[in-house]
PDB file of C-alpha atoms in Angstrom:
ATOM      1  CA  MET A1500       0.000   0.000   0.000  1.00 58.00           C
ATOM      2  CA  ILE A1501       1.030   3.607  -0.519  1.00 59.00           C
ATOM      3  CA  SER A1502       2.237   5.202   2.686  1.00 67.00           C
ATOM      4  CA  LEU A1503       0.652   8.379   4.036  1.00 65.00           C
ATOM      5  CA  THR A1504       4.011  10.099   3.680  1.00 72.00           C
ATOM      6  CA  TYR A1505       4.024   9.353  -0.052  1.00 71.00           C
ATOM      7  CA  LEU A1506       0.503  10.739  -0.417  1.00 66.00           C
ATOM      8  CA  GLU A1507       1.587  13.891   1.395  1.00 69.00           C
ATOM      9  CA  LEU A1508       4.402  14.302  -1.130  1.00 70.00           C
ATOM     10  CA  LEU A1509       1.920  13.951  -3.985  1.00 69.00           C
ATOM     11  CA  PHE A1510      -0.523  16.364  -2.382  1.00 63.00           C
ATOM     12  CA  PRO A1511       1.491  18.996  -0.457  1.00 63.00           C
ATOM     13  CA  PRO A1512      -0.471  21.387   1.818  1.00 62.00           C
ATOM     14  CA  SER A1513       0.491  24.241  -0.514  1.00 59.00           C
ATOM     15  CA  GLY A1514      -0.908  22.403  -3.524  1.00 57.00           C
ATOM     16  CA  PRO A1515      -4.307  22.881  -5.186  1.00 56.00           C
ATOM     17  CA  LEU A1516      -5.515  19.618  -3.645  1.00 57.00           C
ATOM     18  CA  SER A1517      -4.810  20.681  -0.054  1.00 55.00           C
ATOM     19  CA  GLY A1518      -8.156  19.174   1.001  1.00 59.00           C
ATOM     20  CA  LEU A1519      -7.106  15.611   0.187  1.00 58.00           C
ATOM     21  CA  PRO A1520      -4.348  15.108   2.814  1.00 54.00           C
ATOM     22  CA  SER A1521      -6.936  15.848   5.513  1.00 56.00           C
ATOM     23  CA  ILE A1522      -8.846  12.770   4.361  1.00 55.00           C
ATOM     24  CA  TRP A1523      -5.783  10.506   4.419  1.00 52.00           C
ATOM     25  CA  LYS A1524      -4.704  11.520   7.928  1.00 49.00           C
TER      26      LYS A1524
END
């Protein structure tokens, strides 16, 4: 499985998809 850290790299807080990391955490 993809680690949360990897997802955070794909979707950084400063990115346009800043709402996604909140779902993963």
